[in-house]
Short mmCIF file of C-alpha atoms and ligand atoms in Angstrom, two decimals:
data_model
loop_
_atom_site.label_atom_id
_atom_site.label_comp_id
_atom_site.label_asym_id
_atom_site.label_seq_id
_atom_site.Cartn_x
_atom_site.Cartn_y
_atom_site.Cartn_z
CA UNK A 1 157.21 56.12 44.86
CA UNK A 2 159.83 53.47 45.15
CA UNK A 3 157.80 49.68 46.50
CA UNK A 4 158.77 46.97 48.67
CA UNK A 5 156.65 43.84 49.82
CA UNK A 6 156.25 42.88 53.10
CA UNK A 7 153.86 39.85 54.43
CA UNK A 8 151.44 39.94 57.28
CA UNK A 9 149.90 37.21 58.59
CA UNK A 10 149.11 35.74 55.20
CA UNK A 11 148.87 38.76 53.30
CA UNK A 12 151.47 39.98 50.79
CA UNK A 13 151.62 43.91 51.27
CA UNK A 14 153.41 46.42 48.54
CA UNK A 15 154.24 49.42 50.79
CA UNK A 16 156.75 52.13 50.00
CA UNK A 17 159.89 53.19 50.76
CA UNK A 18 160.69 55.46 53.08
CA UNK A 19 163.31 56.82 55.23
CA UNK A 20 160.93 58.65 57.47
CA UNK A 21 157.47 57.69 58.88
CA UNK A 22 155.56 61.09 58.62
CA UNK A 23 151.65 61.94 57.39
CA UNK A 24 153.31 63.70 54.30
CA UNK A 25 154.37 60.54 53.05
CA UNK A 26 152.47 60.02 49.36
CA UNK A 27 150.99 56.66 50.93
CA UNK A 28 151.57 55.97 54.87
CA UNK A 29 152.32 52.77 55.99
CA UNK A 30 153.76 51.91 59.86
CA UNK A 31 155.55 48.91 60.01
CA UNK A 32 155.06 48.51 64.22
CA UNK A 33 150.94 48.89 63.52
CA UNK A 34 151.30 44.99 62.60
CA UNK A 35 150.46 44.11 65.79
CA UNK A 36 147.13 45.54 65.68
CA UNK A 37 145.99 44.86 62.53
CA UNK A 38 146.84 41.05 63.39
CA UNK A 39 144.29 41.59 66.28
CA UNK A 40 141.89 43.09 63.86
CA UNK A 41 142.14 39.80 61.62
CA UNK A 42 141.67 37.87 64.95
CA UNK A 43 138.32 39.80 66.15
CA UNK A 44 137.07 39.57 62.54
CA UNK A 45 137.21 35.84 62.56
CA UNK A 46 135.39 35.36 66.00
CA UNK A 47 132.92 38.06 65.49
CA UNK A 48 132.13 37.04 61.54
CA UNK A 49 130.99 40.50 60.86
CA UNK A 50 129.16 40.51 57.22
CA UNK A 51 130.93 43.63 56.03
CA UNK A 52 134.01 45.77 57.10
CA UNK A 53 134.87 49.22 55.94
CA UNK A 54 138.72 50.47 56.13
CA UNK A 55 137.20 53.74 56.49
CA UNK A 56 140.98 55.36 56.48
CA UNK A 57 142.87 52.66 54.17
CA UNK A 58 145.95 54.37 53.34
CA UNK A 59 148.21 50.90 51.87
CA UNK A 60 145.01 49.34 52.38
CA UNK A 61 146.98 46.37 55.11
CA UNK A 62 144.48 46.39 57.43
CA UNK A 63 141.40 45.90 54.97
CA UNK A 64 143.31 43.49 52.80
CA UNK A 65 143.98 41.24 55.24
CA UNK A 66 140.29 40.85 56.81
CA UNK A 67 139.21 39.80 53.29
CA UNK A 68 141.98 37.60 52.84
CA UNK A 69 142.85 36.19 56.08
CA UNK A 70 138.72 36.50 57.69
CA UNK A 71 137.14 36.01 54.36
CA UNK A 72 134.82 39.08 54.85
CA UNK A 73 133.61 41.61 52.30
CA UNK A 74 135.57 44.56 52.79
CA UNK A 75 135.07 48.71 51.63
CA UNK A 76 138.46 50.07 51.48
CA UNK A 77 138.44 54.05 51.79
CA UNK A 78 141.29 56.67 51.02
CA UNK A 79 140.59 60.50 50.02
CA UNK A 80 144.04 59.98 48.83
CA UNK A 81 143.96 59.02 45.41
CA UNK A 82 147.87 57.76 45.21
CA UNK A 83 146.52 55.45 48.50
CA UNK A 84 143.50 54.37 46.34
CA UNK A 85 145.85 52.78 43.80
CA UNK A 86 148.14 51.28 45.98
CA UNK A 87 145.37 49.43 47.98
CA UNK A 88 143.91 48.10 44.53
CA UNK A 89 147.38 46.74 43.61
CA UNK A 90 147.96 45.31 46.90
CA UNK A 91 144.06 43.59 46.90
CA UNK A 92 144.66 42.24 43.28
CA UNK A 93 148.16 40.95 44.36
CA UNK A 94 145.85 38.77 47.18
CA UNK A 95 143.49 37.91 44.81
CA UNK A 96 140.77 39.53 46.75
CA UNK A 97 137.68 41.11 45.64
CA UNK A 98 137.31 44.23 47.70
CA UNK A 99 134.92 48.10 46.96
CA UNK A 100 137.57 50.44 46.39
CA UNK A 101 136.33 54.22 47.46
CA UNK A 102 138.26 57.69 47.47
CA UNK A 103 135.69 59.74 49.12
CA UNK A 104 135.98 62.21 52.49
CA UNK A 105 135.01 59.28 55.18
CA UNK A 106 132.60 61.58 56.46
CA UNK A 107 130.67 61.24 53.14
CA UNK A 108 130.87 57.62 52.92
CA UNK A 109 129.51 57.22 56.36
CA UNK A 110 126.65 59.34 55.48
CA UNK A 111 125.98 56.73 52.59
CA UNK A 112 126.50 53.36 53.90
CA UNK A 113 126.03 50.79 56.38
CA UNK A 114 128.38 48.18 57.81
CA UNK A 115 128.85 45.65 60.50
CA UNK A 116 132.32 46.31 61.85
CA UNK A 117 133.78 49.72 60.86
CA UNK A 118 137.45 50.58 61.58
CA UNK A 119 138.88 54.18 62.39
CA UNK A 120 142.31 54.37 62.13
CA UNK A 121 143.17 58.27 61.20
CA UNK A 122 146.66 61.01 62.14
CA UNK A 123 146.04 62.22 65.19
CA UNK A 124 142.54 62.21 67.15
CA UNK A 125 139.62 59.75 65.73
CA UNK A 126 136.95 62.08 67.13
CA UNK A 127 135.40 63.41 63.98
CA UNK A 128 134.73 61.03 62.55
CA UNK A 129 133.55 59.17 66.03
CA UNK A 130 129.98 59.87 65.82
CA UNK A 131 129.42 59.60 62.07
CA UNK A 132 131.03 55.97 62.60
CA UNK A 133 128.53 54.59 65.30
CA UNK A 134 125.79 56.09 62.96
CA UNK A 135 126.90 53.88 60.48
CA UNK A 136 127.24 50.76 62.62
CA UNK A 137 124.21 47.84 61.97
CA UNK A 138 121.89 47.03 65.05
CA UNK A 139 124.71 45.26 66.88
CA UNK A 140 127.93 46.57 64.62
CA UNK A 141 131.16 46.53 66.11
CA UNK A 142 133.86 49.92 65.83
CA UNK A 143 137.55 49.40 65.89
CA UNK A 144 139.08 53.21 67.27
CA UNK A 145 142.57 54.23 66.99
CA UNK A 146 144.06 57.59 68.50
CA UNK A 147 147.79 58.68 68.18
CA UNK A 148 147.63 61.70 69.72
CA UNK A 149 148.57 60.42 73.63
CA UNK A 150 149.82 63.34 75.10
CA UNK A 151 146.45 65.49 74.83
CA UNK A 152 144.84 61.97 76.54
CA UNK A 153 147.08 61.30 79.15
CA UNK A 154 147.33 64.64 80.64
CA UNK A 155 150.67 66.36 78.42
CA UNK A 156 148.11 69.08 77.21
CA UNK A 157 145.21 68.76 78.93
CA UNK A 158 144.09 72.35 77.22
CA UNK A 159 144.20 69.96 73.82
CA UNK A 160 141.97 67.43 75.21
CA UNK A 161 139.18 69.89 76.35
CA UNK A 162 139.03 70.92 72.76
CA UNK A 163 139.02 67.53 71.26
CA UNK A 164 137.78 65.20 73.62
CA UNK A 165 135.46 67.59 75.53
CA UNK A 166 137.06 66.35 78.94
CA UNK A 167 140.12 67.30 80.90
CA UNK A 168 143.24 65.51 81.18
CA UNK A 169 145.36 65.04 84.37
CA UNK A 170 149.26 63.83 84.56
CA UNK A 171 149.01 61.06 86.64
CA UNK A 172 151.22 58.07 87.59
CA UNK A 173 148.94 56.01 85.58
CA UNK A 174 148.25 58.21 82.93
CA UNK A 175 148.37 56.34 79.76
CA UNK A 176 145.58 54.28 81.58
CA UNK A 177 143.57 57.64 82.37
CA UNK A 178 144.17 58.74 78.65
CA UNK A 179 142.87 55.39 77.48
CA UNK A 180 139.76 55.63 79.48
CA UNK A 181 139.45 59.60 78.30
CA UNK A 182 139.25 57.89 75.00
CA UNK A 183 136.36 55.22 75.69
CA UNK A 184 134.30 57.37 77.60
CA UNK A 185 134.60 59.90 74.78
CA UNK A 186 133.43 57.26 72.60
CA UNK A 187 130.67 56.10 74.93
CA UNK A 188 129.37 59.85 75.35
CA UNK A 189 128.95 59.62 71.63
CA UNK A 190 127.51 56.66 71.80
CA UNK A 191 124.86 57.70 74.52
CA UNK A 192 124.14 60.88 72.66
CA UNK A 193 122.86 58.41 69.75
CA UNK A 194 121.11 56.45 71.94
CA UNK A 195 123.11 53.56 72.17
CA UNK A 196 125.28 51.80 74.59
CA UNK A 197 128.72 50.36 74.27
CA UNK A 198 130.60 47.08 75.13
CA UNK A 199 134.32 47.03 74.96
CA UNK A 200 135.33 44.13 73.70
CA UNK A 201 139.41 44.84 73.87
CA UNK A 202 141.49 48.03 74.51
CA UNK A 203 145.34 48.58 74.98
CA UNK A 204 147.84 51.51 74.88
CA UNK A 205 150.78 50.30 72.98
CA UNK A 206 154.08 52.49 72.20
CA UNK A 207 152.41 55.63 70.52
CA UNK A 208 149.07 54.61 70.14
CA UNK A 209 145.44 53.36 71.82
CA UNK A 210 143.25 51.53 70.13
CA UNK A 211 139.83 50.02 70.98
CA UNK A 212 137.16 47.54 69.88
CA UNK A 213 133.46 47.93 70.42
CA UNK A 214 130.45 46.64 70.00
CA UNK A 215 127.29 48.89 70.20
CA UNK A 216 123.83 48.12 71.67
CA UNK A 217 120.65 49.55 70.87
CA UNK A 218 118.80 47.79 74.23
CA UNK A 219 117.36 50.58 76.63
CA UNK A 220 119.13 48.72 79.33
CA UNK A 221 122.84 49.15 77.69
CA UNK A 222 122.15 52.04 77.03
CA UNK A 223 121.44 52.75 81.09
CA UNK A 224 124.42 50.82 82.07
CA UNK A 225 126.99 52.73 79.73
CA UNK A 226 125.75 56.31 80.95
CA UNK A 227 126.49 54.83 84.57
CA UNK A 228 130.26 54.04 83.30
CA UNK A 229 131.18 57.59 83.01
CA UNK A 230 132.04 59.21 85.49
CA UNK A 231 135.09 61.68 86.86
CA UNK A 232 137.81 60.83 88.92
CA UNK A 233 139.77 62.28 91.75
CA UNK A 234 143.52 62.29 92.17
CA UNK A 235 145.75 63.34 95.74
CA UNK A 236 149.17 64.22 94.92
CA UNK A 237 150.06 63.81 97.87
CA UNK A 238 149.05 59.91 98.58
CA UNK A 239 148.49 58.72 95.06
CA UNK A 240 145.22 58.10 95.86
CA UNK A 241 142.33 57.87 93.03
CA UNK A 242 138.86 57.56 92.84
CA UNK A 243 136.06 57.48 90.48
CA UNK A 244 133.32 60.02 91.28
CA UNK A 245 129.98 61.53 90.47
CA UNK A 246 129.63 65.38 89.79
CA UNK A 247 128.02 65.08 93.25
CA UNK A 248 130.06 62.76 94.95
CA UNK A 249 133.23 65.09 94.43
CA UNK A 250 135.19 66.68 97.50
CA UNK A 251 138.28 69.17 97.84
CA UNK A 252 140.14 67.18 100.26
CA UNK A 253 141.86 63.82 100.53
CA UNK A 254 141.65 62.03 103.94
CA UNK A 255 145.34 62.04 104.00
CA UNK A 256 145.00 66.08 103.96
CA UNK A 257 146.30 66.52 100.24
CA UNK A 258 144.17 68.30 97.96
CA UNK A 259 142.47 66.03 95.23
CA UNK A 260 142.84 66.89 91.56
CA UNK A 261 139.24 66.46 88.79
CA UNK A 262 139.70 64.97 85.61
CA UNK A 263 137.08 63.33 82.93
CA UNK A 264 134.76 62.54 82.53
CA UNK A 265 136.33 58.76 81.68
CA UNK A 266 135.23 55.50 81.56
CA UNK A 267 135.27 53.79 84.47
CA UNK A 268 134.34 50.03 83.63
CA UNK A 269 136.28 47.17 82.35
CA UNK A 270 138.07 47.63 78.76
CA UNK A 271 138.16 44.36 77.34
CA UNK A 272 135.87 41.32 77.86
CA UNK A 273 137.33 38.09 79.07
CA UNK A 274 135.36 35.90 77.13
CA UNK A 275 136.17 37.01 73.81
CA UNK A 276 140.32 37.46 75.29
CA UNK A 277 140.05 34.03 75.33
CA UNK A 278 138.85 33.30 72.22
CA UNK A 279 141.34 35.52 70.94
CA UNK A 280 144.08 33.97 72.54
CA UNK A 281 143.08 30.65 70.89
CA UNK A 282 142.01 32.21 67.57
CA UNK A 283 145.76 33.66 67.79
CA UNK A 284 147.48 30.42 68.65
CA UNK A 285 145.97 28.51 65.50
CA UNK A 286 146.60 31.55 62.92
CA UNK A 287 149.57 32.83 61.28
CA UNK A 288 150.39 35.93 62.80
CA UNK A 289 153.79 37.85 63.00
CA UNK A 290 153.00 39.44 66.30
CA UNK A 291 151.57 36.02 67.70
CA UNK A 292 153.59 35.73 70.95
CA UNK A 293 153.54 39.72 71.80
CA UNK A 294 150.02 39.85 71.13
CA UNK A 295 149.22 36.72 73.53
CA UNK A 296 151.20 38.35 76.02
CA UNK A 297 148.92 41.82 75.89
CA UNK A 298 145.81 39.47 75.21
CA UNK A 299 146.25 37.64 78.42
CA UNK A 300 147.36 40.54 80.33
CA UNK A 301 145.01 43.20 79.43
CA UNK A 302 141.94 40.23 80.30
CA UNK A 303 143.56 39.42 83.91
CA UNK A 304 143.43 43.27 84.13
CA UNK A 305 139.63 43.18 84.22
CA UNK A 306 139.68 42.16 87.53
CA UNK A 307 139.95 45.64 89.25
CA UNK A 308 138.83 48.93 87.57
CA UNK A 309 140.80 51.41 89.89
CA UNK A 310 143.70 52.63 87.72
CA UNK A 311 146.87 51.08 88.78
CA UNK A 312 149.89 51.87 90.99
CA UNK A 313 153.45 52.92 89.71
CA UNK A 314 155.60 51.02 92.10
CA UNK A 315 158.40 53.31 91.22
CA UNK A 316 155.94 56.55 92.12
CA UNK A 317 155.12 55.31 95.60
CA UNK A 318 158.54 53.90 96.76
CA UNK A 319 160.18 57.59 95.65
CA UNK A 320 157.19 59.50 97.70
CA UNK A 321 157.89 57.07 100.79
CA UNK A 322 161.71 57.40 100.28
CA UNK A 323 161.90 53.75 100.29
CA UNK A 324 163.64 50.96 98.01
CA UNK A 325 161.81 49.37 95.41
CA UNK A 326 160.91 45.62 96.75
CA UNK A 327 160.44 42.86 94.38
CA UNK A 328 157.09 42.86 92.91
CA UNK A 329 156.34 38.81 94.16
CA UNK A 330 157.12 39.99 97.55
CA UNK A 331 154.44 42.96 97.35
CA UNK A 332 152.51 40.50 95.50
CA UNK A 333 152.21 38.20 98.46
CA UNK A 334 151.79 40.63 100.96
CA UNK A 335 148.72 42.24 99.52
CA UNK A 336 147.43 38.70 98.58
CA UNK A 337 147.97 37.16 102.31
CA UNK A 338 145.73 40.53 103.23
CA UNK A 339 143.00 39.35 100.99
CA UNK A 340 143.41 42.45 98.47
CA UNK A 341 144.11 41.30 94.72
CA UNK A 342 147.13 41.90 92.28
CA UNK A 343 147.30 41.67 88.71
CA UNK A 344 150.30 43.34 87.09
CA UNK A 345 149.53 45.68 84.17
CA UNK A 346 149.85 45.65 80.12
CA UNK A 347 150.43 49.68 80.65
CA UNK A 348 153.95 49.45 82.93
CA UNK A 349 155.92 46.90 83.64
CA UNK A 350 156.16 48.56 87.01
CA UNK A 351 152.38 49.11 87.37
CA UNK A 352 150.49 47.05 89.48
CA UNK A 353 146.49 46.66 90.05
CA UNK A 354 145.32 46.14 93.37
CA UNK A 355 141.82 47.04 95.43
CA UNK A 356 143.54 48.22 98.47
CA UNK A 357 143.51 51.34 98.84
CA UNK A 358 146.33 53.94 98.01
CA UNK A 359 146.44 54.39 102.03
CA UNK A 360 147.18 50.29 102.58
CA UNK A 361 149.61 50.35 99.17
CA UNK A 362 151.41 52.66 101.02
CA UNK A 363 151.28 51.02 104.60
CA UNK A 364 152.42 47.75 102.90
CA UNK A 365 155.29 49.12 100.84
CA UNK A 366 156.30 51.17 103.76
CA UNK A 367 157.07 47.76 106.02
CA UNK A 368 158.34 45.69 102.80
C1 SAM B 1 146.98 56.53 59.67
S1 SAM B 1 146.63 56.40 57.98
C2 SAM B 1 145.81 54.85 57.83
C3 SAM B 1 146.65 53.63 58.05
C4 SAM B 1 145.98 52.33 57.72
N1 SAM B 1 144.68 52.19 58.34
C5 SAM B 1 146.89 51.14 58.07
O1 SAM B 1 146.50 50.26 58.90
O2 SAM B 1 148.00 51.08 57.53
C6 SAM B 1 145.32 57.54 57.76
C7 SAM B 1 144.80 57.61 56.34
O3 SAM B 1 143.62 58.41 56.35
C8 SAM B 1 143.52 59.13 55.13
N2 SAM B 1 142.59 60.25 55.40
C9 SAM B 1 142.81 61.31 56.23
N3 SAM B 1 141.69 62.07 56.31
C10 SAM B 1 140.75 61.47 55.52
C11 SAM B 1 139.38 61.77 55.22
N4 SAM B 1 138.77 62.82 55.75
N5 SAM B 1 138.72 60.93 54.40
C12 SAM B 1 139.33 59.85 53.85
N6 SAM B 1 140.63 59.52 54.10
C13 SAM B 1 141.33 60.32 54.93
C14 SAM B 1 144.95 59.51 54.81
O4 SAM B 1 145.11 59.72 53.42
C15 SAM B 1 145.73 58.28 55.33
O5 SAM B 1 146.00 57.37 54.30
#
């Protein structure tokens, strides 16, 4: 294995060298996953968890830099013994004392506590889902990261039956149905352990969607997460979307269309403002690569909390009305001067969140 270092934040990183990014790769390392492991360093200093576990280390970037950059005490874990030795190299480069482990994750979950555990596997996170909030302290916090989008948002919804035990829908906003497939897979789990959930920030970026968590042992979390999942309902014909109970669910659209099932998802916010903007500050004072992109997605993904209904593809509903595409401040102050809300998306840059309803969108847009 031929080495290279990189830097991250403050963290010098020995990573290898190769032409292609693939999961056969003697250690993996991906470059554009920066981004997220800066936001990992910036929850970790708000949220001063006592101990973190890499529970899926490979170079060992993200783990390294939480003991260097948040000071914690940090597990690193690899069943991949050439990964092993590359995260001890790169944690004795940083002069940080970290646990080294090469064990199957789901055996070191079996053994161990932490406060903040972070899943970051190929593919799907959910076997190792469960074992991880059963390894979470009282009020430990889980960092989830799943690659494999097009099961999620609705490219093989077969796949995400088998995986995520809930059925996938193309949508014009799915990568922000496959997100919430995600959370409310992780909140079923949750639930089954008695436990509720708080998402404290989620995002879909490029390939990947990642969340943070915190989990909550109170009866009444516990309550209030089994009332966030729910279905939803989907009309092809007026882009109109709903979330529903199993008994709240109906064939037909008012428009006439017939309306499409698909969850069960989460239907409540994905990030808490609070924290997004103590992030955003936490950000601003740090050294971080990613610092402007990830203020941009910080402050965009907390404005977003403002309105749960998935949002509108502006490019979706002009090409069903056979209509230009208007400037998005003109549609903005049209549905503002009507008293409905706007927030623009971190999923599309032609996305759009609004509480009017698909029926008004489409009014609107059709005298723009
Ligand atoms: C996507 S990579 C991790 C990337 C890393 N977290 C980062 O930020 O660069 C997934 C890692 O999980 C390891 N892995 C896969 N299955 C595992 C298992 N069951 N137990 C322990 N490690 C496993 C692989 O060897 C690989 O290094």
């Amino acid at each position: 294995m031929v080495f290279f270092e990189v830097v991250e934040g403050s963290t010098r990183l020995l990573v290898p060298r190769e032409d292609k990014l693939s999961k056969k790769n003697p250690v993996f390392y991906n470059p554009v996953m920066e981004l997220n492991r800066d936001l990992s360093v910036v929850l970790c200093r708000i949220l001063e968890p006592k101990s973190f576990c890499d529970l899926l280390a490979g170079s060992g970037a993200r783990g390294v830099r939480v003991a260097k950059e948040a000071g914690v005490e940090v597990t690193l874990n690899d069943m991949n013994p050439r990964a092993v030795e590359l995260i001890k190299k790169n944690a004795s480069l940083n002069k940080v004392k970290v646990s080294v482990e090469s064990m199957d994750a789901l055996a070191l979950l079996g053994g161990g506590r932490f406060d903040f555990i972070d899943v970051d596997p190929f593919g799907p996170p959910v076997r190792f889902v469960e074992s991880a909030l059963q390894a979470l302290t009282g009020r430990g916090f889980l960092g989830v990261c799943a690659t494999d989008t097009s099961a999620l948002c609705g490219s093989y919804p077969r796949a995400c039956v088998r995986k995520y035990d809930a059925l996938s829908l193309r949508t014009d906003f799915y990568s922000e149905a496959g997100l919430r497939i995600l959370l409310g897979f992780i909140a079923r789990s949750a639930l089954r352990n008695e436990l509720g959930v708080r998402f404290l920030f989620s995002h879909s970026t490029m390939h990947y969607m990642r969340t943070y968590l915190q989990v909550d042992t109170r009866n009444s979390a516990v309550r209030e997460t089994g009332k966030k999942v729910s279905f939803m309902q989907y009309c092809r014909k007026c882009l109109d979307r709903r979330y529903r109970s199993l008994n709240e669910l109906e064939a037909e659209c008012s428009c006439g269309g017939e309306l499409s099932t698909f969850g069960p998802l989460w239907n409540g916010v994905y990030a808490d403002k609070e924290l997004c903007g103590m992030m955003k500050e936490t950000l601003g004072s740090g050294e971080f690569n990613s610092k402007a992109q990830s203020a941009r997605l910080i402050e965009t993904v907390s404005a977003e909390q403002d309105e749960t209904t998935p949002f509108f593809d502006m490019h979706k509903l002009c090409s069903k009305l056979g209509k230009p595409v208007p400037k998005m401040d003109s549609l903005q102050r049209t549905l503002e001067s009507r008293g409905f809300k706007f927030r623009r998306t971190h999923f599309s840059d032609v996305g759009f969140r609004t509480d009017a309803e698909a029926k008004e969108v489409n009014c609107i847009l059709s005298s723009l």
